[in-house]
mmCIF file of C-alpha atoms in Angstrom:
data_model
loop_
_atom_site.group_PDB
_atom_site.id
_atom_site.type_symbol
_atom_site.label_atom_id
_atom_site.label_comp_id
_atom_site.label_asym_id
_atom_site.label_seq_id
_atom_site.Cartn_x
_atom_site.Cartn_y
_atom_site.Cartn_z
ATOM 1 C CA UNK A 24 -9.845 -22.305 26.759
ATOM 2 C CA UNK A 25 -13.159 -20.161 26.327
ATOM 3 C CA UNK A 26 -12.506 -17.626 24.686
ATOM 4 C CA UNK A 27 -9.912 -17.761 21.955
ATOM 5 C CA UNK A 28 -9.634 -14.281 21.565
ATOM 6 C CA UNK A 29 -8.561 -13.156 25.314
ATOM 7 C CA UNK A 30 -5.128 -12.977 25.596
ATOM 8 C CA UNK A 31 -5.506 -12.212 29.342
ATOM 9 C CA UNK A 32 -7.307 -15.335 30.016
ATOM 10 C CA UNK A 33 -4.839 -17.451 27.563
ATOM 11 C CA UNK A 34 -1.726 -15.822 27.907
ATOM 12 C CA UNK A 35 -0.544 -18.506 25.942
ATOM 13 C CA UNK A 36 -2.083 -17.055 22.896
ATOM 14 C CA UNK A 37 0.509 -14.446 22.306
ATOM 15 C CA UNK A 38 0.932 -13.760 18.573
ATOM 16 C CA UNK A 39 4.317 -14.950 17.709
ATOM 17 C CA UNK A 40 5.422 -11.962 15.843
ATOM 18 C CA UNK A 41 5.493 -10.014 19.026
ATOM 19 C CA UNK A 42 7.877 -11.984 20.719
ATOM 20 C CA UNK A 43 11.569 -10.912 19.798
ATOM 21 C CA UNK A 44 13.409 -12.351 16.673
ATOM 22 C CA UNK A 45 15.237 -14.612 18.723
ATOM 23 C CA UNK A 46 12.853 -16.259 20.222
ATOM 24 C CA UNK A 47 11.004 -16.278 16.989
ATOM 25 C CA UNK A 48 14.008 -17.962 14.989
ATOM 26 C CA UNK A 49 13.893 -20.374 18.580
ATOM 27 C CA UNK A 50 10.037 -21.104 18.217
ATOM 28 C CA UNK A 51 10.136 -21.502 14.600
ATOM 29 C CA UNK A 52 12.707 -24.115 14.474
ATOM 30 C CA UNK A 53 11.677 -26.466 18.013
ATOM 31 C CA UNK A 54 8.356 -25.635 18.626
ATOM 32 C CA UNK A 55 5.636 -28.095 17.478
ATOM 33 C CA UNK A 56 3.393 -25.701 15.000
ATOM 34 C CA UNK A 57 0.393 -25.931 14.009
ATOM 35 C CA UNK A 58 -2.799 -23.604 12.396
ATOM 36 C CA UNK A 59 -6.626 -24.544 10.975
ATOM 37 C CA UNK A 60 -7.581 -22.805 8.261
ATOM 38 C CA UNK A 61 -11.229 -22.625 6.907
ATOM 39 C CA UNK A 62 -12.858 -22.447 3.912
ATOM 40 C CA UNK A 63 -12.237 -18.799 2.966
ATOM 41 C CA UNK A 64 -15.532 -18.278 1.780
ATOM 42 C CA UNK A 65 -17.394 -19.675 5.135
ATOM 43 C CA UNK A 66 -14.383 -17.381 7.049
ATOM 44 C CA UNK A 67 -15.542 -14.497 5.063
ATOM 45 C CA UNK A 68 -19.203 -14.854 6.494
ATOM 46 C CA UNK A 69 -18.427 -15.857 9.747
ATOM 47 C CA UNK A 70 -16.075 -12.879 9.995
ATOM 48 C CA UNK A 71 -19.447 -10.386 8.681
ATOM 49 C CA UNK A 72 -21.726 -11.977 11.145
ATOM 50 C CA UNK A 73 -19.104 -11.701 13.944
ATOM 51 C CA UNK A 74 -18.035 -8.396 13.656
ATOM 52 C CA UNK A 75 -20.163 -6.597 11.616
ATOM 53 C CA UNK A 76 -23.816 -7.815 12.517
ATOM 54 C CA UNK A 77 -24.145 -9.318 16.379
ATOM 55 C CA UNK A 78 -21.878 -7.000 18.062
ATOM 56 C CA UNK A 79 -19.685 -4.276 15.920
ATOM 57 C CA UNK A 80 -16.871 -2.449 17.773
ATOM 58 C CA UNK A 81 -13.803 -0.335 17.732
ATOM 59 C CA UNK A 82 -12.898 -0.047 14.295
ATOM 60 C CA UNK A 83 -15.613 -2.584 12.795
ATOM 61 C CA UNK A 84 -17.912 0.821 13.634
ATOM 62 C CA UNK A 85 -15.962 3.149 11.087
ATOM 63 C CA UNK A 86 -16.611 0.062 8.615
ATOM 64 C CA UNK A 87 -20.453 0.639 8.923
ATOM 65 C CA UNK A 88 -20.254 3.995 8.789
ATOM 66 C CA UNK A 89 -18.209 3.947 5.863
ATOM 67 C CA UNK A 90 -20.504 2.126 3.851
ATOM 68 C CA UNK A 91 -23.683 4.029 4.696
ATOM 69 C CA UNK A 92 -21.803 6.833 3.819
ATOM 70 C CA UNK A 93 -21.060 4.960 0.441
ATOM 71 C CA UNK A 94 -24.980 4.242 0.006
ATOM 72 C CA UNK A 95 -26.772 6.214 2.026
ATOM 73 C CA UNK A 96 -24.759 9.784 2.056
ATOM 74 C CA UNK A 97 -21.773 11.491 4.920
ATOM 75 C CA UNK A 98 -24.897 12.920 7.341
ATOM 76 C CA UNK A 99 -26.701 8.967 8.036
ATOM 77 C CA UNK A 100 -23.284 7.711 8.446
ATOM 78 C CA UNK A 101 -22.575 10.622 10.882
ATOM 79 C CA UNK A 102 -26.396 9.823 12.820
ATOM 80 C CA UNK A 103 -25.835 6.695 13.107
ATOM 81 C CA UNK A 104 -25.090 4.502 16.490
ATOM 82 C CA UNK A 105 -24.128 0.857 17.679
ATOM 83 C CA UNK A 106 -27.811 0.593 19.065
ATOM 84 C CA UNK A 107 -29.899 1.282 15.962
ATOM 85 C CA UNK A 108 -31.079 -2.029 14.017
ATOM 86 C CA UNK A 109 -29.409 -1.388 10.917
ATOM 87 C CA UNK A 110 -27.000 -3.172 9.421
ATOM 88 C CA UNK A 111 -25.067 -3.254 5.919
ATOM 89 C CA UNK A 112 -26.365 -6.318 3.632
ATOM 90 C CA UNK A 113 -23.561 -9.231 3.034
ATOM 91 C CA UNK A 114 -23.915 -7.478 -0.435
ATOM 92 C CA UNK A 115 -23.156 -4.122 0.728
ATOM 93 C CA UNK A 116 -20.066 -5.399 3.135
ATOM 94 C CA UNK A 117 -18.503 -7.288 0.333
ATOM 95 C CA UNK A 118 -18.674 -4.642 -2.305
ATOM 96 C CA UNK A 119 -17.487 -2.311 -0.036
ATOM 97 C CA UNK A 120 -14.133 -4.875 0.758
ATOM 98 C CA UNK A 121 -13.493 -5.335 -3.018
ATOM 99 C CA UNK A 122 -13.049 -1.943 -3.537
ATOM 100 C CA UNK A 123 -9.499 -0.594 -3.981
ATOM 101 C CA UNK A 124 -8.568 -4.274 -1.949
ATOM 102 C CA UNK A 125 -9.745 -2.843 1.530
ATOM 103 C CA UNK A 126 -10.060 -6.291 2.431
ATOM 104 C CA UNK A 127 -6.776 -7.054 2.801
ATOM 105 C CA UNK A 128 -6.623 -4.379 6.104
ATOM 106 C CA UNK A 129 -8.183 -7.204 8.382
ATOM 107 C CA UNK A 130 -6.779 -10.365 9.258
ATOM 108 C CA UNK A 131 -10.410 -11.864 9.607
ATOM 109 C CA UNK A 132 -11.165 -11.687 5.940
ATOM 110 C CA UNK A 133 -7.634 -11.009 4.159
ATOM 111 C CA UNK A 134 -6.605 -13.745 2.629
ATOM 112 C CA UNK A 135 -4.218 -16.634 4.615
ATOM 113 C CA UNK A 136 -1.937 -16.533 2.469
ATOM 114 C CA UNK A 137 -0.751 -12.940 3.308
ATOM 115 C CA UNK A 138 -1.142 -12.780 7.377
ATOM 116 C CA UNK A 139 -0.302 -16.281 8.524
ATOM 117 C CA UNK A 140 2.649 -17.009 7.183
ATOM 118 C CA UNK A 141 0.974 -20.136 5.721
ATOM 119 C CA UNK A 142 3.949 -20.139 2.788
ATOM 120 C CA UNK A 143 6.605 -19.635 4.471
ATOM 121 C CA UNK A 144 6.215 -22.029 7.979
ATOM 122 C CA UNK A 145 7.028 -25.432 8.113
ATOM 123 C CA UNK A 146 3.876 -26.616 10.261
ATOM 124 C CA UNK A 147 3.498 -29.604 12.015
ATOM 125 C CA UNK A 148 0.191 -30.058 11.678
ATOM 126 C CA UNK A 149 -2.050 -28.117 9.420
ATOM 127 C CA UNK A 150 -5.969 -28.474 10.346
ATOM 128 C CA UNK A 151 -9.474 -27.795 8.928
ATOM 129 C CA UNK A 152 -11.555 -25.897 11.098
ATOM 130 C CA UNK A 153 -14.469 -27.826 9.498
ATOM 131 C CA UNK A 154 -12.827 -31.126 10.814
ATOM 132 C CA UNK A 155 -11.420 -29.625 13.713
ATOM 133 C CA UNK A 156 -12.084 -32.720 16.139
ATOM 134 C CA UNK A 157 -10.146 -34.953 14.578
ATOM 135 C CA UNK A 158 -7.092 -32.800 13.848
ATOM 136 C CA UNK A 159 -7.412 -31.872 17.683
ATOM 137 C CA UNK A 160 -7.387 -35.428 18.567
ATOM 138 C CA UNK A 161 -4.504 -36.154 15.746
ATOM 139 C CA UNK A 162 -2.482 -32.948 18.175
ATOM 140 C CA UNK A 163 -3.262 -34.318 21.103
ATOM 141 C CA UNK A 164 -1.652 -37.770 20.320
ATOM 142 C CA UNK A 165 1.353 -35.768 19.263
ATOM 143 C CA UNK A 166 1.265 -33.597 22.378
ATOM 144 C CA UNK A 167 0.597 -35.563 25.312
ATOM 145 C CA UNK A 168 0.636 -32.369 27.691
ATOM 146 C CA UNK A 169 -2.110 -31.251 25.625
ATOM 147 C CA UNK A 170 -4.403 -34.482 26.499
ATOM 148 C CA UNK A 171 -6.494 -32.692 28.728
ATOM 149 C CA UNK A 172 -6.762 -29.475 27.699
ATOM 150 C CA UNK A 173 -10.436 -28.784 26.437
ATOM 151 C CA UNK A 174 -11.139 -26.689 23.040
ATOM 152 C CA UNK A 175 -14.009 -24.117 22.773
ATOM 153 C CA UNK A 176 -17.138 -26.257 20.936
ATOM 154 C CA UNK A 177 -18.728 -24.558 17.541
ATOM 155 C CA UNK A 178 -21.752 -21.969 17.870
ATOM 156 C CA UNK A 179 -24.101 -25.035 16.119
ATOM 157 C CA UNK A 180 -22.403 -27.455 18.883
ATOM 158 C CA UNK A 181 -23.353 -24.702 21.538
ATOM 159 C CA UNK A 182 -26.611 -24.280 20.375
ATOM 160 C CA UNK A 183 -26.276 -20.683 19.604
ATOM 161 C CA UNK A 184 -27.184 -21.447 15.707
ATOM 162 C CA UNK A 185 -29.547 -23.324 14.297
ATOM 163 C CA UNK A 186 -27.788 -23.701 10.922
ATOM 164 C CA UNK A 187 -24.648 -24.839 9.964
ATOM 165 C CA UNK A 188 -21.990 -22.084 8.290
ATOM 166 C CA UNK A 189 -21.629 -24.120 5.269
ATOM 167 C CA UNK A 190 -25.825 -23.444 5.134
ATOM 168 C CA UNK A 191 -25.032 -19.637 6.594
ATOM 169 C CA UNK A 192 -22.444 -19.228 4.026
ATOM 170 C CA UNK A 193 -24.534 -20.436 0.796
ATOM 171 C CA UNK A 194 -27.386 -18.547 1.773
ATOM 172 C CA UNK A 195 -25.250 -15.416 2.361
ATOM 173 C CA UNK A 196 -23.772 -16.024 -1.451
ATOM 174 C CA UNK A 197 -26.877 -16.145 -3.075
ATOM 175 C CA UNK A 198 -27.924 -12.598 -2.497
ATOM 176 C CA UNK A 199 -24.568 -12.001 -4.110
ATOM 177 C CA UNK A 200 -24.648 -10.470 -7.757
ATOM 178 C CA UNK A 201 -22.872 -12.928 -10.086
ATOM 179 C CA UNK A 202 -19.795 -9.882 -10.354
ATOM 180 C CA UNK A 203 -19.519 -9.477 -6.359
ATOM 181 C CA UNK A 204 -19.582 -13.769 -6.628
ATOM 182 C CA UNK A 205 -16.728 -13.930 -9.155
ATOM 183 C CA UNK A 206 -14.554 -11.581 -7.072
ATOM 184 C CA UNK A 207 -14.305 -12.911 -3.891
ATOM 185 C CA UNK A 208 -13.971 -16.082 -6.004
ATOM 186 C CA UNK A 209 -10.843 -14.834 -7.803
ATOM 187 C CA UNK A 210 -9.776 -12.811 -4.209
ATOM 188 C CA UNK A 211 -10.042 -16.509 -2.061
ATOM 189 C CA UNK A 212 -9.098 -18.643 -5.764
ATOM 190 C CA UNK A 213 -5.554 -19.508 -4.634
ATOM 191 C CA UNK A 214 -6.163 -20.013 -0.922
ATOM 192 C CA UNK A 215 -9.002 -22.457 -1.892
ATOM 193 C CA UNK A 216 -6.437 -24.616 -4.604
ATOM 194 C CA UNK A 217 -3.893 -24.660 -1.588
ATOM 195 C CA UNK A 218 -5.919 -25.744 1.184
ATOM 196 C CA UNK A 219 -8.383 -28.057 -0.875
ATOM 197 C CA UNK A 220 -10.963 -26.429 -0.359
ATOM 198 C CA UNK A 221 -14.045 -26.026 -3.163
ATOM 199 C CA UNK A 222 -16.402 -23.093 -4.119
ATOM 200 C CA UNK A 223 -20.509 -22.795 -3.241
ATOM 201 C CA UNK A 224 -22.641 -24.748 -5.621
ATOM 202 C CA UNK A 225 -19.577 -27.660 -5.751
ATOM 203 C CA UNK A 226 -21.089 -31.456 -4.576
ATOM 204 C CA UNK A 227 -17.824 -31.278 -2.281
ATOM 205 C CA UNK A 228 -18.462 -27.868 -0.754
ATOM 206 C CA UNK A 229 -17.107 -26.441 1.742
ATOM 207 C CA UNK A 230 -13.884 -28.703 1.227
ATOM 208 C CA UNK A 231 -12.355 -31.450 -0.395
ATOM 209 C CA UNK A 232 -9.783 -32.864 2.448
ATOM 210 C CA UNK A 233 -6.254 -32.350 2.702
ATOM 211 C CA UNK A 234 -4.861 -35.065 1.051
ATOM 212 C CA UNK A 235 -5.078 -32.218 -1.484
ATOM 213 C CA UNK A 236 -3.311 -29.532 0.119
ATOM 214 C CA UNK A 237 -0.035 -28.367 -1.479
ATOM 215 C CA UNK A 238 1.656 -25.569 0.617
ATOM 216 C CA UNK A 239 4.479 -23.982 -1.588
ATOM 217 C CA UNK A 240 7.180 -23.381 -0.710
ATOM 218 C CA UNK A 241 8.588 -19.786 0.603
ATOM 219 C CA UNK A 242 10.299 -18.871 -2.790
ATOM 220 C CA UNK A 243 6.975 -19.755 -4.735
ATOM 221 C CA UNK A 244 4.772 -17.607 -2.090
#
């Protein structure tokens, strides 16, 4: 399992929701279930780097050119192309997903809460991405036909970065203004209570552990 994110290569990674309501009713009641979360702020700057910085397509290109229109004027937006350098700053992308809530149009940034039915699923197991090896582990001891399957390795683990994206992430914050800090702090603030996770500049950043999860319940959501 290379590539997470080919459904050709994993057709076993068909979303759920575009199977019919039977078999979703079926899944959702025998199925063992599980999802990792991460720390929403880390997500939020993995999801920038990812599609916005090393390698923009499809619609992530109407993004860029959206915001250059919003700083630079409609005719750079219109000039510019995939293969030129630039880039929009962290600052520039996040201001630009705060206003009038775009950021809730992408399931890479929009908060769990609203696109993985984390309220409303009765999960099995729910992981950390930040502990990821021992909640695969923990599954595999629950699954036995999953004991040999092998799990795609971090970008740190890979050697494709030399920092971590706890260190990615607080460097990325801190050419935030303190306004564009405090809201993606109030956007993420219930996602981080629920999944026990903590805010940049806390000792226990990015997480606390999940002995402090509480997942409401569907009628609370």
């Amino acid at each position: 399992m290379t590539n997470v994110h080919n459904e050709e290569a994993n057709p076993l990674l068909r979303s759920l929701w575009d199977e019919s309501e039977e078999f979703q009713a079926e899944a959702l009641r025998d199925y063992y279930k599980v999802t990792f979360v991460r720390n929403p702020l880390v997500r939020l700057v993995s999801g920038y780097r990812n599609k916005i910085v090393r390698n923009p397509r499809d619609h992530y290109l109407i993004i860029i050119q959206e915001i250059i229109a919003n700083y630079y004027g409609t005719n750079a937006a219109l000039h510019w192309l995939p293969r030129h350098k630039y880039r929009p700053s962290f600052e520039q992308f996040v201001s630009y997903l705060l206003e009038g809530e775009k950021v809730m149009n992408n399931a890479h940034w929009a908060p769990y809460a609203d696109n993985i039915g984390l309220c409303g699923v009765e999960f099995d197991l729910l992981g950390q991405l930040e502990t990821a090896n021992q909640h695969i582990e923990e599954m595999k001891r629950q699954v036995p036909s999953l004991a040999d399957t092998p799990f795609p390795l971090s970008r740190v683990d890979l050697s494709r970065d030399d920092y971590s994206s706890e260190e990615l992430t607080t460097l990325a914050f801190s050419n935030l203004t303190t306004i564009l800090q405090e809201g993606v702090y109030k956007l993420y603030q219930r996602e981080i209570n629920l999944l026990g996770y903590s805010v940049i500049g806390s000792q226990k950043f990015p997480f606390i552990n999940l002995t402090h999860v509480t997942v409401e319940q569907p009628g609370n959501s």
